[in-house]
Short mmCIF file of C-alpha atoms in Angstrom, two decimals:
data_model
loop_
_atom_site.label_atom_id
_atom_site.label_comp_id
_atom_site.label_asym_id
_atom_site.label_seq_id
_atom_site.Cartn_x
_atom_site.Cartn_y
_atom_site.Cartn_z
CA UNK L 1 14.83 -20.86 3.14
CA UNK L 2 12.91 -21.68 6.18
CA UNK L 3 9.43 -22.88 5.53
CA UNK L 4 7.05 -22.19 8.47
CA UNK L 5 3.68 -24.22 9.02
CA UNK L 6 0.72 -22.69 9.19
CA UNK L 7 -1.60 -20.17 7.66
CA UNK L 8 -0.40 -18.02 4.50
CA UNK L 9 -1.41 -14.49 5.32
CA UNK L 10 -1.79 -11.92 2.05
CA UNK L 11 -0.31 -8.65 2.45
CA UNK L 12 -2.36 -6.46 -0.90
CA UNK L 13 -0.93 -3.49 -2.45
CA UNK L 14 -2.57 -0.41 -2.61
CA UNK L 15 -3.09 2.50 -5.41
CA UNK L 16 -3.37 5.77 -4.74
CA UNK L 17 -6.12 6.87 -7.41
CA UNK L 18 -4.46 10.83 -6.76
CA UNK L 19 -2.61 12.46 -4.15
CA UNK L 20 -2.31 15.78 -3.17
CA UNK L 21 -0.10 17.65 -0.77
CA UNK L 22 -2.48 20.44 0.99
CA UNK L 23 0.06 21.69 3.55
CA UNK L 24 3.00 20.78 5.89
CA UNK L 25 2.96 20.71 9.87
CA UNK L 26 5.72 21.90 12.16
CA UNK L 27 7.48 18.36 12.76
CA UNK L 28 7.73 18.24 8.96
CA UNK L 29 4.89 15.90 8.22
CA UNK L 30 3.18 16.45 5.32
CA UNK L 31 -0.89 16.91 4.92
CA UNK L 32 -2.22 14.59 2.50
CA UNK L 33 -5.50 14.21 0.93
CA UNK L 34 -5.84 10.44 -1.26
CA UNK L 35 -8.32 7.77 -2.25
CA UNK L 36 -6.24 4.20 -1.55
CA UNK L 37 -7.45 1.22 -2.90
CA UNK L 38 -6.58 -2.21 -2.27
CA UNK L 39 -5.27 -4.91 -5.26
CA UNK L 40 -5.06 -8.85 -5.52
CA UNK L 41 -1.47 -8.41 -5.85
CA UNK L 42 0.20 -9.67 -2.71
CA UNK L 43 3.03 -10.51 -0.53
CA UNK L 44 2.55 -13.55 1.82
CA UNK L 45 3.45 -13.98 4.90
CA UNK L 46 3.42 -16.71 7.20
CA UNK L 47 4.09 -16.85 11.01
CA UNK L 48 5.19 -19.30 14.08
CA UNK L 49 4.81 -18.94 17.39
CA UNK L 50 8.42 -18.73 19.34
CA UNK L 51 7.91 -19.76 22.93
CA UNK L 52 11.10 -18.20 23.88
CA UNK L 53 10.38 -14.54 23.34
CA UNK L 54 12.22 -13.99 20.29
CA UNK L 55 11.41 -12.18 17.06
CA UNK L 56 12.83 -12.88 13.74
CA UNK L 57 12.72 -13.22 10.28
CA UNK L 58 13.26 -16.51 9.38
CA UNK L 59 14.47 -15.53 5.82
CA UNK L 60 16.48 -13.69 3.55
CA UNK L 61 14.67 -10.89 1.28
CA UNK L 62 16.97 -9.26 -1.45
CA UNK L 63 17.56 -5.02 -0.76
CA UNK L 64 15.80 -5.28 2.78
CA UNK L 65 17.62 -6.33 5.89
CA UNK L 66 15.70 -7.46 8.80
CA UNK L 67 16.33 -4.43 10.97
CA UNK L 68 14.78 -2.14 8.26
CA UNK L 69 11.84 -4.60 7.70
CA UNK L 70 8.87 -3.66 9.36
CA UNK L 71 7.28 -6.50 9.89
CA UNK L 72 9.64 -7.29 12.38
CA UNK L 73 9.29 -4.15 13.67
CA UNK L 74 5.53 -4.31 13.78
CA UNK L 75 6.05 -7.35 15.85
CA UNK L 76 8.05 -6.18 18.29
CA UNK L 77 5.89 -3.06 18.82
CA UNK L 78 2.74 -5.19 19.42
CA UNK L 79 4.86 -7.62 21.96
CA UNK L 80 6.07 -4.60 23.92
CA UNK L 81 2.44 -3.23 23.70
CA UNK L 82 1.09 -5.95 24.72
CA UNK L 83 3.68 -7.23 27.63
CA UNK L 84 3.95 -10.74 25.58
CA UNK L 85 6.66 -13.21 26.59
CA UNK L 86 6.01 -15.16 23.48
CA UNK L 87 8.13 -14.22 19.95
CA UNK L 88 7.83 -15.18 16.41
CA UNK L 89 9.60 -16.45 13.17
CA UNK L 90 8.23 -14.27 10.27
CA UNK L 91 8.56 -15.49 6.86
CA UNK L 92 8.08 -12.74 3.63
CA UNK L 93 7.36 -14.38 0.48
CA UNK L 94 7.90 -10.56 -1.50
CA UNK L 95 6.08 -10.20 -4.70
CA UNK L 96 5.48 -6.43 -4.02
CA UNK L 97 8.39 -4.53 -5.73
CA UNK L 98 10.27 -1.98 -2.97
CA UNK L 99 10.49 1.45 -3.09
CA UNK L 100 7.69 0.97 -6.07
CA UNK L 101 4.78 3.39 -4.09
CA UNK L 102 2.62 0.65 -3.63
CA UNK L 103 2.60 0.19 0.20
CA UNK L 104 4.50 -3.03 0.38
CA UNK L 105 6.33 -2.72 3.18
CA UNK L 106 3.34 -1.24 5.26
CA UNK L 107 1.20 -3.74 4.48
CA UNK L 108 3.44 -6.65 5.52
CA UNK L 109 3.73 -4.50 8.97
CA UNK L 110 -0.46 -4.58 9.24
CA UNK L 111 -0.84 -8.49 8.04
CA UNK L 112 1.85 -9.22 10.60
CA UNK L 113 -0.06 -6.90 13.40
CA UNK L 114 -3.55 -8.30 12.19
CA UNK L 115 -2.79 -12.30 11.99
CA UNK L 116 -0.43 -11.98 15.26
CA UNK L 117 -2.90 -10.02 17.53
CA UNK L 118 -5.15 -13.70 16.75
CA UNK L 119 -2.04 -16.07 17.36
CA UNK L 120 -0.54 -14.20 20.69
CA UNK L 121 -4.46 -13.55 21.48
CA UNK L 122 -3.65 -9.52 22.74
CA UNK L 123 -6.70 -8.82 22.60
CA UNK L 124 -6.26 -5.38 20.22
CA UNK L 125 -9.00 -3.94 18.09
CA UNK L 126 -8.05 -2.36 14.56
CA UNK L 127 -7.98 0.79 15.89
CA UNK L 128 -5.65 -0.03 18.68
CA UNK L 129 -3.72 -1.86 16.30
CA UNK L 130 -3.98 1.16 13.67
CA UNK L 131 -2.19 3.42 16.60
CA UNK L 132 0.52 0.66 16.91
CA UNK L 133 1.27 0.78 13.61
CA UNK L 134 1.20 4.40 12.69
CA UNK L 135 4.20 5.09 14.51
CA UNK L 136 5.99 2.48 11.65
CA UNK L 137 4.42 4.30 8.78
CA UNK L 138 1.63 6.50 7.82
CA UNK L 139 0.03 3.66 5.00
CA UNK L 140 -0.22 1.17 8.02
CA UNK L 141 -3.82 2.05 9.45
CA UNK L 142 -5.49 2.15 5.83
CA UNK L 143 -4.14 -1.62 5.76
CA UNK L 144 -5.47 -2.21 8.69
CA UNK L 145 -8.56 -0.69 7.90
CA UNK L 146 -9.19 -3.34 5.08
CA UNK L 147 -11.16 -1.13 2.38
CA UNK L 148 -11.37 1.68 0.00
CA UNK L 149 -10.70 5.11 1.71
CA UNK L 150 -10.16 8.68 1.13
CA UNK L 151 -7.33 9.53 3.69
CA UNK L 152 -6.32 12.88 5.53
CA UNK L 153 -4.13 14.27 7.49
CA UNK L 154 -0.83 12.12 7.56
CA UNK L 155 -2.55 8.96 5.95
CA UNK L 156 -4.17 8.08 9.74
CA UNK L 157 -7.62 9.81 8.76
CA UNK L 158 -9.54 7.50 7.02
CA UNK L 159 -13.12 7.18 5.74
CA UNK L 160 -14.99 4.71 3.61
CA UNK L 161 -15.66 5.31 -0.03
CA UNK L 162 -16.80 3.56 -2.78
CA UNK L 163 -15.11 2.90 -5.93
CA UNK L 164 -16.02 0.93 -9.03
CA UNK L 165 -13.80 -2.08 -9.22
CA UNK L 166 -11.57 -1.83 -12.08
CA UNK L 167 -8.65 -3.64 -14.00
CA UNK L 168 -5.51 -1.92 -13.59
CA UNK L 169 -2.42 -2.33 -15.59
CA UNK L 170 0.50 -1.64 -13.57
CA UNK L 171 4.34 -1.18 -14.89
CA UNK L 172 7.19 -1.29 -12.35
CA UNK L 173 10.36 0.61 -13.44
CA UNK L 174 13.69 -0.84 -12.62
CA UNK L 175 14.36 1.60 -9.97
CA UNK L 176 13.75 2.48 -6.22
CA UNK L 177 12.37 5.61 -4.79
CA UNK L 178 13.60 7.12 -2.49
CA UNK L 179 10.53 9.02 -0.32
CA UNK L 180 11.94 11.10 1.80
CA UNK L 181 13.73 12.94 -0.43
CA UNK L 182 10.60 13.37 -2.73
CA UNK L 183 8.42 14.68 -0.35
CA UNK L 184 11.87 17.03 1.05
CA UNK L 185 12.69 18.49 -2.68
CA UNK L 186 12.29 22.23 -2.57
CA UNK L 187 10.30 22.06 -5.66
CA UNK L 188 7.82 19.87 -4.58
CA UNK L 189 3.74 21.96 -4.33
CA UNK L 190 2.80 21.80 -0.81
CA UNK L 191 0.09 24.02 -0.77
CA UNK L 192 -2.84 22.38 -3.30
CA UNK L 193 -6.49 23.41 -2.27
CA UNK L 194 -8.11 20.77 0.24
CA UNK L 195 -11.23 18.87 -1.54
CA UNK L 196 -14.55 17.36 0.44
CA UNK L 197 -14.84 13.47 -0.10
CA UNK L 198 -17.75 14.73 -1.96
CA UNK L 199 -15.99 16.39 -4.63
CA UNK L 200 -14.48 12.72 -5.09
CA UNK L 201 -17.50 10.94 -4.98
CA UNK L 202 -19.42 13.02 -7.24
CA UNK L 203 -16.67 12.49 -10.18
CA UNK L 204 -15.29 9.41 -8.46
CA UNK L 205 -15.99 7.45 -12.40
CA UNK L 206 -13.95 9.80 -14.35
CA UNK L 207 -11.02 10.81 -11.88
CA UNK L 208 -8.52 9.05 -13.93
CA UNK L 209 -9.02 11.60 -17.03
CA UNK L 210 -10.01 14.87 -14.51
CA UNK L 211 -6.89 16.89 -13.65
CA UNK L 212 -8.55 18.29 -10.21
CA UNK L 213 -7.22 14.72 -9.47
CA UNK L 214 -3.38 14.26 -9.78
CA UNK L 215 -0.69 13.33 -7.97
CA UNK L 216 1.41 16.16 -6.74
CA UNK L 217 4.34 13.62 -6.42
CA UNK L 218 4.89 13.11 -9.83
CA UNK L 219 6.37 15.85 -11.24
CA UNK L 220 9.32 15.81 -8.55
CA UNK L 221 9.72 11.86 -9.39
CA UNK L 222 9.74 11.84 -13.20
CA UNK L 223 12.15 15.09 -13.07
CA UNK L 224 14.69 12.89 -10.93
CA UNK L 225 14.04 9.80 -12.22
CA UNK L 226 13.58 9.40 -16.11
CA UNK L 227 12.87 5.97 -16.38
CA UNK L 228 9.64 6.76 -14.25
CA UNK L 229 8.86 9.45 -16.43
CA UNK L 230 9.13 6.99 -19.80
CA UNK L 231 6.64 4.43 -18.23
CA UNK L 232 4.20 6.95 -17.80
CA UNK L 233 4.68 8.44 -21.15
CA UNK L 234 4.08 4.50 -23.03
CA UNK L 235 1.31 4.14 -20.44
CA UNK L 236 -0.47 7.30 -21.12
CA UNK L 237 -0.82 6.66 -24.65
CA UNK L 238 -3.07 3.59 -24.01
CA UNK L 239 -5.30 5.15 -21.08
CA UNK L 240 -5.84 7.71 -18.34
CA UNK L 241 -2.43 7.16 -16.08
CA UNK L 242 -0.63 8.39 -13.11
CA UNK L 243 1.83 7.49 -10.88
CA UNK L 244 1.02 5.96 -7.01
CA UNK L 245 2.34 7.10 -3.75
CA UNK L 246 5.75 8.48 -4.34
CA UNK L 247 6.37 6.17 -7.34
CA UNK L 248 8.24 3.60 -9.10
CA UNK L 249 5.31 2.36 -10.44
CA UNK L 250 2.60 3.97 -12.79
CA UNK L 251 -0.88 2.31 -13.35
CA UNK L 252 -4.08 2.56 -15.59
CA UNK L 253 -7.45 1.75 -15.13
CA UNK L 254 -9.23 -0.27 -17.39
CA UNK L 255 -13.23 -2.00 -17.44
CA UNK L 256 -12.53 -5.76 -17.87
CA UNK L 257 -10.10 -7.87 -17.44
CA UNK L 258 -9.15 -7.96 -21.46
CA UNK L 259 -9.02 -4.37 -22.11
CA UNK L 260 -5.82 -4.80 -19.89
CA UNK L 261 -4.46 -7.54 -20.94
CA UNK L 262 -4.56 -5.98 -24.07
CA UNK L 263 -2.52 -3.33 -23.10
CA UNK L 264 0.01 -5.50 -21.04
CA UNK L 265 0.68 -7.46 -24.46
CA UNK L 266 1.82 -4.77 -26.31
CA UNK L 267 4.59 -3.44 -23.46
CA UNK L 268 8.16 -3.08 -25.00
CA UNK L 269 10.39 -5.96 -24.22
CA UNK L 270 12.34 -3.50 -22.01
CA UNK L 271 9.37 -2.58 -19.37
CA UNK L 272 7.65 -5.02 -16.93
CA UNK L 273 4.37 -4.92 -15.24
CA UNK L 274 1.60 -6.94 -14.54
CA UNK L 275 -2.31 -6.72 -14.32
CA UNK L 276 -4.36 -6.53 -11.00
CA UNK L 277 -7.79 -6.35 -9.92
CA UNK L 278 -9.27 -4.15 -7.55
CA UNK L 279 -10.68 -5.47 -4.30
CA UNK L 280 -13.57 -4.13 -2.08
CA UNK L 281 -11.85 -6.03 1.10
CA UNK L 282 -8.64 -6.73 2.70
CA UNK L 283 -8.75 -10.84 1.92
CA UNK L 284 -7.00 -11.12 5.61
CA UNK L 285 -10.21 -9.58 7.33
CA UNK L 286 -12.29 -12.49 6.32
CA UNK L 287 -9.88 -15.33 6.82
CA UNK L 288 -9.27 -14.05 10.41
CA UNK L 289 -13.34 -13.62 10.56
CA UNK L 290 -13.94 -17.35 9.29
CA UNK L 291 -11.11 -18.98 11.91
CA UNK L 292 -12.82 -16.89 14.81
CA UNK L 293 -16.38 -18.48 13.80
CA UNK L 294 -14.75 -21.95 13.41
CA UNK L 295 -12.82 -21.39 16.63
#
């Protein structure tokens, strides 16, 4: 593997603390009301400066080719954007599982649009940036966005809200999702009453436990997918769980740090997971905020 100097750029995952489908739109994207919240669990990824126009991943990542990655893709979209004749190797160090509902992917795209728009100097704000990446996937903006937010519309309306930072046990069943045919099965709810960010806020400490918060996914993905379904069952008997985004993975909240570690120590030898912390900030935003003020 090719081991590019440089900075080491995190990529967080994300949680969706509930997810609800309120309605469909004519080009068959689906209306979405969520709170996402960022985690300390991240990919890395680290860039160099091509001076001969070229974009590329400089390594191999198991079950994703570099056409399908969109990282690269990210890049290229900014470089055309921006008219730049310089390219870029892109390295993914992948610790996010795939097809696992926690944003992976998408959040590789942002770091990459984030930490490149400093090294090709384009000039881009986060909301130009948000627009580039949109057209990649709907998570994108929140990641670029950096923080806790209840999101609208196709994931590209996003507000700030505040959440208690909690200790989240996460288990990642040994299987892949496949999203568009989630949010495509004719069974699926499309039609669940909108909420106000207040109705969040005002029950925002006991959402895990409150059924007006759910995930409308989940019923479609543990139907099709029973190994889902059996990680949420063992999880659910130790705490308030659901499952994120369109699934693998299922997650609990928990107060400290030991309370989950509790739990994590008595998973069966044949499920995996691992314990992450919530975060208030996208650790990117202030390591691209400290090298502008040392710049």
């Amino acid at each position: 593997m090719t081991v590019l100097p440089g900075p080491d750029y995190p990529a967080p995952a994300k949680l969706n603390l509930f997810l609800h489908v309120v309605g469909r739109r004519r080009d068959g994207y689906h209306l979405l009301q969520s709170v996402f919240t960022l985690i300390d669990r991240c990919d890395r990824v680290r860039l160099r400066v091509r001076d001969d126009g070229l974009v590329r991943r400089a390594n191999d990542v198991p079950g994703l080719a570099a056409a399908d990655d969109l990282a690269v893709r990210a890049a290229q979209l900014l470089k055309e954007a921006s008219g730049m004749r310089q390219g870029v190797d892109i390295e993914l160090e992948k610790i996010i599982p795939v097809g696992a509902g926690l944003g992976g992917g998408s959040s590789d795209a942002a770091t990459v649009l984030l930490a490149l728009n400093r090294l090709w100097d384009t000039g881009f704000d986060r909301e130009a940036l948000a627009e580039i990446g949109v057209s990649l996937g709907a998570d994108i903006p929140f990641f670029i966005f950096g923080r806790s937010a209840w999101v609208e519309g196709i994931g590209e309306r996003l507000a700030p809200v505040e959440i208690a930072l909690r200790w989240y046990v996460v288990l990642t069943p040994p299987v892949r999702v496949a999203t568009a045919a989630v949010f495509a099965a004719p069974e699926l709810t499309r039609d669940t009453e909108a909420l106000k960010m207040e109705d969040f806020s005002a029950q925002s400490c006991t959402y895990a436990s409150n059924e007006t918060f759910r995930n409308d996914l989940e019923a479609v993905v543990t139907a099709r997918y029973p190994e889902v379904r059996r990680h949420l069952e063992w999880l659910r008997q130790h705490g308030s769980a659901r499952m994120t985004g369109s699934g693998s993975c299922v997650f609990a909240g928990f107060e400290s740090r030991e309370a989950a570690q509790r739990v994590l120590e008595s998973l069966p030898g044949s499920m995996t997971g691992f314990i992450a912390q919530g975060l208030r900030q996208h650790p990117l935003l202030e390591q691209l905020e400290g090298s502008r003020q040392v710049g």
